[in-house]
C-alpha positions as MATLAB code, in Angstrom:
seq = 'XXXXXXXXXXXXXXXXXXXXXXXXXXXXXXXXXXXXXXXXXXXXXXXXXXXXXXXXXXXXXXXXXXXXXXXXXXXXXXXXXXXXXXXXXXXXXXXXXXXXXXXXXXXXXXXXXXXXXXXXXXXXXXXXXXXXXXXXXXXXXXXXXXXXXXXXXXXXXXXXXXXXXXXXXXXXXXXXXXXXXXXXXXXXXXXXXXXXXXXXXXXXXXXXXXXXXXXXXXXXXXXXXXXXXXXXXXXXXXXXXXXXXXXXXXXXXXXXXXXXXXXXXXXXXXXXXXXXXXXXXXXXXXXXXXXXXXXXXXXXXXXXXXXXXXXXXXXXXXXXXXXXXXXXXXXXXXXXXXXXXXXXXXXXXXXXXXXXXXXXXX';
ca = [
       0.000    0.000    0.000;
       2.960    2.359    0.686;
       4.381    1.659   -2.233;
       1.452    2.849   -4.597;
       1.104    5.684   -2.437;
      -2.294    4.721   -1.439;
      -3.187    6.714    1.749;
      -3.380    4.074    4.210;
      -5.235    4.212    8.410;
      -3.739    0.924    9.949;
      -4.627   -0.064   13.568;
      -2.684   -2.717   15.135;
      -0.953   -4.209   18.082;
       1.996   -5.211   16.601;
       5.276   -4.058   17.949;
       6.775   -4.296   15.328;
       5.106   -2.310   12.911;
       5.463    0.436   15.157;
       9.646    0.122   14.117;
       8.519    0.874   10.182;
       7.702    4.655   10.731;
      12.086    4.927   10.693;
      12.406    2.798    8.772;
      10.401    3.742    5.426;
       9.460    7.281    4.671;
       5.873    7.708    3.767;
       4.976    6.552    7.246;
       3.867    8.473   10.305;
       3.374    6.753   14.104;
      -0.169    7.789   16.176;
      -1.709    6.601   19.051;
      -4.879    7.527   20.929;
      -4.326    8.398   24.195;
      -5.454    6.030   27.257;
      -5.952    7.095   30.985;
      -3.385    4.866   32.531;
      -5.009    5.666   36.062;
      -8.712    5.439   35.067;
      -7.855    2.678   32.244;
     -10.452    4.719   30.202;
      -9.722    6.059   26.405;
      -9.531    9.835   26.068;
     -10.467    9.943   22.284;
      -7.564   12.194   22.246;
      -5.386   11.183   18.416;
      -1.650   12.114   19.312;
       0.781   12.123   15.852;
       4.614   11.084   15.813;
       4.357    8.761   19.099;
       3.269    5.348   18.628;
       0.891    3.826   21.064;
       1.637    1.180   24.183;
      -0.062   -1.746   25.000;
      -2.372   -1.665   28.479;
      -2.844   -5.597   28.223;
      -0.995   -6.179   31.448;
      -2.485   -3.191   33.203;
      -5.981   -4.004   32.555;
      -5.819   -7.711   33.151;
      -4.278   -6.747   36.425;
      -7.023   -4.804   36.953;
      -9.282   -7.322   36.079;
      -7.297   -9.376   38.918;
      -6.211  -11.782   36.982;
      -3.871  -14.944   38.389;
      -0.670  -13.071   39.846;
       1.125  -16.609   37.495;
      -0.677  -15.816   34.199;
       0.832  -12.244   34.446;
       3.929  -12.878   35.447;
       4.229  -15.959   32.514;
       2.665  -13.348   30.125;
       5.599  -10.570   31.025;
       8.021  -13.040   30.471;
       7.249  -13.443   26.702;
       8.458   -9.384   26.533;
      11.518   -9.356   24.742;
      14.109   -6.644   26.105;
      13.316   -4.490   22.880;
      10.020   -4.540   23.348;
       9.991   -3.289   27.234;
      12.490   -0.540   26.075;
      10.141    0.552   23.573;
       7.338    0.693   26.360;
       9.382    2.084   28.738;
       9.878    4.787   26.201;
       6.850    5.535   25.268;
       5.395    5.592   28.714;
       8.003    8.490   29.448;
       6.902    9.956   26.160;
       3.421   10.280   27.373;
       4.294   11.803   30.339;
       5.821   14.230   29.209;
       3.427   15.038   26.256;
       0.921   15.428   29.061;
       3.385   17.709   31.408;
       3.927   19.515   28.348;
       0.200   20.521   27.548;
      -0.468   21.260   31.299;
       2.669   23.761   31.011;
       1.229   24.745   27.845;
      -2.636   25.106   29.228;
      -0.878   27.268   32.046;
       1.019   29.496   29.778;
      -1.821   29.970   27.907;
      -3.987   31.102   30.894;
      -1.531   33.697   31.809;
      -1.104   35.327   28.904;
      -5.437   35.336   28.832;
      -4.364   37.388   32.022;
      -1.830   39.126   31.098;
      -3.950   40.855   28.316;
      -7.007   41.315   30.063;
      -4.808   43.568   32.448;
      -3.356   44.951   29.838;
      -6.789   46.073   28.345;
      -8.073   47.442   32.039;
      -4.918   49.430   32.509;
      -5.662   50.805   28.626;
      -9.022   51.346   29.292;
      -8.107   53.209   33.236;
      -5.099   55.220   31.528;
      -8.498   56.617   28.520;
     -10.533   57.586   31.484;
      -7.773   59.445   33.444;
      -7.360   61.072   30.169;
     -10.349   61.885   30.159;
     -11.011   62.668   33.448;
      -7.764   64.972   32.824;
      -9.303   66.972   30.320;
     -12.404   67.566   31.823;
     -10.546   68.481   34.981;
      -8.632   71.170   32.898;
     -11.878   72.326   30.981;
     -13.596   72.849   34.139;
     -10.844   74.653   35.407;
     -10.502   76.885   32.874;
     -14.192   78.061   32.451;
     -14.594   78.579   36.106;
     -10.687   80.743   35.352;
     -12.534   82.190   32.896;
     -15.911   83.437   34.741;
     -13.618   84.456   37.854;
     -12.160   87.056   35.226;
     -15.407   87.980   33.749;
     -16.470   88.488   37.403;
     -13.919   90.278   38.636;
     -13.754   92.674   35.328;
     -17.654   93.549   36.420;
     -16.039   94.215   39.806;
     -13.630   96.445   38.912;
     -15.771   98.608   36.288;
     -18.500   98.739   39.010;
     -16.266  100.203   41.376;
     -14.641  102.247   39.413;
     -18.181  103.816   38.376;
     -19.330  104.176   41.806;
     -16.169  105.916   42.607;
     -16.590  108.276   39.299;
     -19.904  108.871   40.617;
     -19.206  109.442   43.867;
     -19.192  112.977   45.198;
     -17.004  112.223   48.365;
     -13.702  110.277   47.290;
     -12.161  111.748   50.246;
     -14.596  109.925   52.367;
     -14.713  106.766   50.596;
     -11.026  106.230   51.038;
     -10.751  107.259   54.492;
     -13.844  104.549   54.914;
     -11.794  101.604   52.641;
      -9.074  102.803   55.014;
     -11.027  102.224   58.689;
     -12.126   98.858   57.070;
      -8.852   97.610   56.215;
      -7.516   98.577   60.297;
     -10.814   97.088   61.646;
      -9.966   94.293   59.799;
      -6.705   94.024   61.079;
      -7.454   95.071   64.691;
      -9.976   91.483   64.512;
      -7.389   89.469   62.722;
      -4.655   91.078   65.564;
      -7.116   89.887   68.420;
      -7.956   86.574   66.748;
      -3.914   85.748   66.465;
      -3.645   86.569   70.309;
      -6.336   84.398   71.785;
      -4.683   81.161   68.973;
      -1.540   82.270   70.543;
      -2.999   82.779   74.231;
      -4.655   78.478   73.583;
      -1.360   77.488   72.626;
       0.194   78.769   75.201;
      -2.324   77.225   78.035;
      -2.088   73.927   75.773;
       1.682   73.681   76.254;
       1.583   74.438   79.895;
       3.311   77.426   80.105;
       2.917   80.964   78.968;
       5.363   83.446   78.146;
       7.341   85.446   80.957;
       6.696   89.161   81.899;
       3.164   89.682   78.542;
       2.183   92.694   79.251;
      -1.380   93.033   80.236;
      -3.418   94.926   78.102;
      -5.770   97.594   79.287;
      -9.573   97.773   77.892;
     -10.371  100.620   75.417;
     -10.875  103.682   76.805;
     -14.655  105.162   75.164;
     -14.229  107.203   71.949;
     -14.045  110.799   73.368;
     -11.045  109.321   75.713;
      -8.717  110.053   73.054;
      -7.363  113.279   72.054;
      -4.760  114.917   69.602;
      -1.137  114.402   71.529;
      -2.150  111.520   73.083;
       0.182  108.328   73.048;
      -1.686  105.871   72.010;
      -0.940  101.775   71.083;
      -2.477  100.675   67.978;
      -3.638   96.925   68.532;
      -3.593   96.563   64.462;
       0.181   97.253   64.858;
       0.657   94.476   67.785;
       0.173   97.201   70.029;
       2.931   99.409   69.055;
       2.887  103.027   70.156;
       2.336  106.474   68.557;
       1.049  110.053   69.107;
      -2.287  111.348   68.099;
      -1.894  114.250   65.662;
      -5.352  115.082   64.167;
      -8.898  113.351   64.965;
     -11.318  113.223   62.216;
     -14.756  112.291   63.219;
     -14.782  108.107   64.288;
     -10.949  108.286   63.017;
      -7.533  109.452   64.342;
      -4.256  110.113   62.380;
      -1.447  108.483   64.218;
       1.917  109.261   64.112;
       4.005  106.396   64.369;
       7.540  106.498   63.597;
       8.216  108.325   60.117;
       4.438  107.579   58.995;
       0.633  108.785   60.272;
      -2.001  106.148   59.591;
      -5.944  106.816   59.934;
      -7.273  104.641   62.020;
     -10.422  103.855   63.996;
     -10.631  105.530   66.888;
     -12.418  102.767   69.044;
      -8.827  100.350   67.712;
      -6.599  102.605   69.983;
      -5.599  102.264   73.450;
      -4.592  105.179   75.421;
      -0.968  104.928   77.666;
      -2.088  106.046   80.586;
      -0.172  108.336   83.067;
       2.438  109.475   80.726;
       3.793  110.423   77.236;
       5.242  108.024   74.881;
       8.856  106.696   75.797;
      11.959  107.926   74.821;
      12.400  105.029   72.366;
       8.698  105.482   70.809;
       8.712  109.869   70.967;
       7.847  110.520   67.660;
       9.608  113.900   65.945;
       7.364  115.298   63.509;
       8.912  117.107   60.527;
       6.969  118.704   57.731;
       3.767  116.719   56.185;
       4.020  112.541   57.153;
       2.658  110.860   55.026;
      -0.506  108.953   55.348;
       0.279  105.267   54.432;
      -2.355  102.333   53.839;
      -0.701   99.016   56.007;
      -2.138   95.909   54.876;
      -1.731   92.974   56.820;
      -2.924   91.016   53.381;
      -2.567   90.988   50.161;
      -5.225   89.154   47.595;
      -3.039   88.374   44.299;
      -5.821   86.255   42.577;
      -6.686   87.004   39.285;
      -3.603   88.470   38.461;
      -0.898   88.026   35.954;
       2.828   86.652   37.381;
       4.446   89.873   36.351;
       1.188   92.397   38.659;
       1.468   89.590   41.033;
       5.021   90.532   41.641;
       5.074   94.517   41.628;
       1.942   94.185   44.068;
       3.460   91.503   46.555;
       6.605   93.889   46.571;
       4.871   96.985   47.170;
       2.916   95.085   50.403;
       6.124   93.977   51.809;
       7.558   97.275   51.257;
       4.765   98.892   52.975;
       4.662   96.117   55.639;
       8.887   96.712   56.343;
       8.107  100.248   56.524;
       4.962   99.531   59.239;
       7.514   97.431   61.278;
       4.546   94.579   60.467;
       5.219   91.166   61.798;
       3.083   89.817   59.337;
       1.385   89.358   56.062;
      -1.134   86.825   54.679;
      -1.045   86.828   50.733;
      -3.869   84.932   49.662;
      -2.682   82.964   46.243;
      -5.533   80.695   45.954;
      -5.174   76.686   45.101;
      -5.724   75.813   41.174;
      -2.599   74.862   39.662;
      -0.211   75.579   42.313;
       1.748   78.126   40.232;
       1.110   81.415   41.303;
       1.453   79.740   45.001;
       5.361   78.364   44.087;
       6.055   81.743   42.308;
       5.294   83.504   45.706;
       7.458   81.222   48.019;
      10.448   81.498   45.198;
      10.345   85.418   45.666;
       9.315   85.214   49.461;
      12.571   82.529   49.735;
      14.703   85.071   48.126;
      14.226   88.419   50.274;
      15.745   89.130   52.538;
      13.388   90.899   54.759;
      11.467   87.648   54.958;
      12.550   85.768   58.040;
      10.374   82.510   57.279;
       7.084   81.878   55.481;
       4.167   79.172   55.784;
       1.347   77.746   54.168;
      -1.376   78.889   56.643;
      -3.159   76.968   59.137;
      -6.800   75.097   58.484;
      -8.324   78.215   60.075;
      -6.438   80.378   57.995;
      -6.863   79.325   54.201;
      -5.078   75.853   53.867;
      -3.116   75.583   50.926;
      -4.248   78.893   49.369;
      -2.762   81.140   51.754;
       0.762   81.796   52.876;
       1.677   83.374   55.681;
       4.903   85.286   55.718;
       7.008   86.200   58.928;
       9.188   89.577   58.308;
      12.568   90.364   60.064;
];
């Protein structure tokens, strides 16, 4: 049949034949594999290894006579229990082999269905990123629009406004009442921390309540609590405010925010020599630089400290806002590098978190 090419299925149990696959081309060993432990087939056609016999195995099974198998392993000949020797090891390993192979193959299933959830997390961060951004910068967008409206309206009230004298000494007594509360809110944290820990600080001076409004009068030496109670002399009152002279500047402040020294004049250290006209300076203990460009943020934030150095401030809370983080690392790399900045801080929970720094000047 080989020879005339005929295409040829042949199943046998002849050892022998099972020698002809090397022997003569054309021919190709198979074998369907058997369940050695269950003695069962597995309909399973393997190519290129032949089959072994499972005579002995199942008629030991069977429980035949322990003599009939032992006379019918005898009539193996030593080629013949090679051969199925072989082959057994062949089969066990064909059937390590797929196990390894089913194994491999049910990592790289894995292996690709993480792949496709990281894909599929890495679009929606992307996503997620984008809308982030958009959001960000339509509400950037409607803060500006905002605070354009802001500014025109205020600059139309004050163009309409027949007193711009008052309205600025008014913006003025807001900004020191403002500062007077933020003054007395920074002494009682202090005043808590200071009970918390256990001990307070040596030789505070106790402060004296406000005197009423018509206690204070033009010479006076006075301590301004918005200044951390530093003193100066009354030169002028105007109404519910008093110019202060306080070193080489006179501030208008409320008069209800000063406390009279009682039973003398200012000290020799605090007597303040007036020359000529003082001028009246605006101290802010704050500065808001939101909204603004990196190169107004700057000018402004130096023009506070300058005015803060020149109050002998302690100091200033510049309110940077959170978004992208920039304008707040622009403002600690120019804090870091002047000098008249002794340390700085993000400020406290109660303070503005992450949006606020808090600077503390020489």
């Amino acid at each position: 049949l080989t020879r005339r090419g005929t295409f040829t299925v042949a199943t046998t149990h002849l050892g022998a034949l099972k020698l002809l696959a090397t022997e003569l081309s054309g021919l190709v060993n198979a074998s369907l594999q058997f369940d050695e432990e269950a003695l069962a087939p597995t309909y399973r056609l393997i190519k290129g290894i032949p089959g072994r016999s499972y005579g002995l195995a199942i008629a030991r099974r069977l429980h035949l006579p322990a003599s009939v198998l032992a006379r019918a392993a005898e009539r193996f000949t030593g080629g013949e229990r090679d051969v199925a020797e072989l082959l057994s090891q062949l089969q066990r390993r064909e059937v390590e082999l797929r196990e390894r192979d089913d194994a491999t193959t049910l990592i790289a299933e894995r292996a690709e269905e993480r792949l496709r959830d990281v894909e599929a997390r890495e679009r929606e961060l992307r996503a997620a990123e984008r809308s982030a951004e958009t959001r960000a910068r339509q509400e950037a967008r409607q803060y500006l629009l905002d605070a354009r409206a802001e500014v025109e309206r205020a600059i139309r009230e004050i163009r309409e406004s027949a007193a711009v004298d008052e309205s600025a000494r008014e913006a003025r007594r807001r900004v020191e009442e403002l500062a007077a509360t933020q003054a007395a809110e920074l002494e009682r944290l202090q005043a808590e921390s200071g009970r918390e820990r256990g001990a307070g600080e040596a030789g505070a001076r106790t402060r004296v309540a406000p005197p009423a409004s018509g206690g204070i009068a033009v010479d006076d030496t006075v301590e301004l609590s918005s200044l951390g109670g530093r003193s100066g002399r009354v030169v002028e009152l105007r109404g519910e405010d008093a110019v202060v002279a306080v070193g080489a500047m006179k501030l208008s402040v409320p008069v209800n925010s000063l406390r009279r020294v009682r039973g003398s004049a200012a000290s020799p250290t605090e007597t303040v020599a007036i020359r000529g006209a003082l001028p009246e300076e605006e101290l802010r203990t704050e500065i808001d630089l939101r909204g603004l460009r990196v190169d107004e943020m700057e000018t402004e934030l130096l023009q506070a400290l300058d005015g803060a150095v020149r109050g002998d401030l302690r100091t200033m809370r510049i309110i940077h806002g959170k978004g992208t983080g920039a304008l707040r690392e622009r403002v600690a790399e120019l804090l870091r590098g002047d000098p008249r900045v002794r340390e700085f801080r993000l400020g406290a929970w109660n303070e503005g978190g992450a949006g606020v720094t808090v600077a503390e000047l020489r």
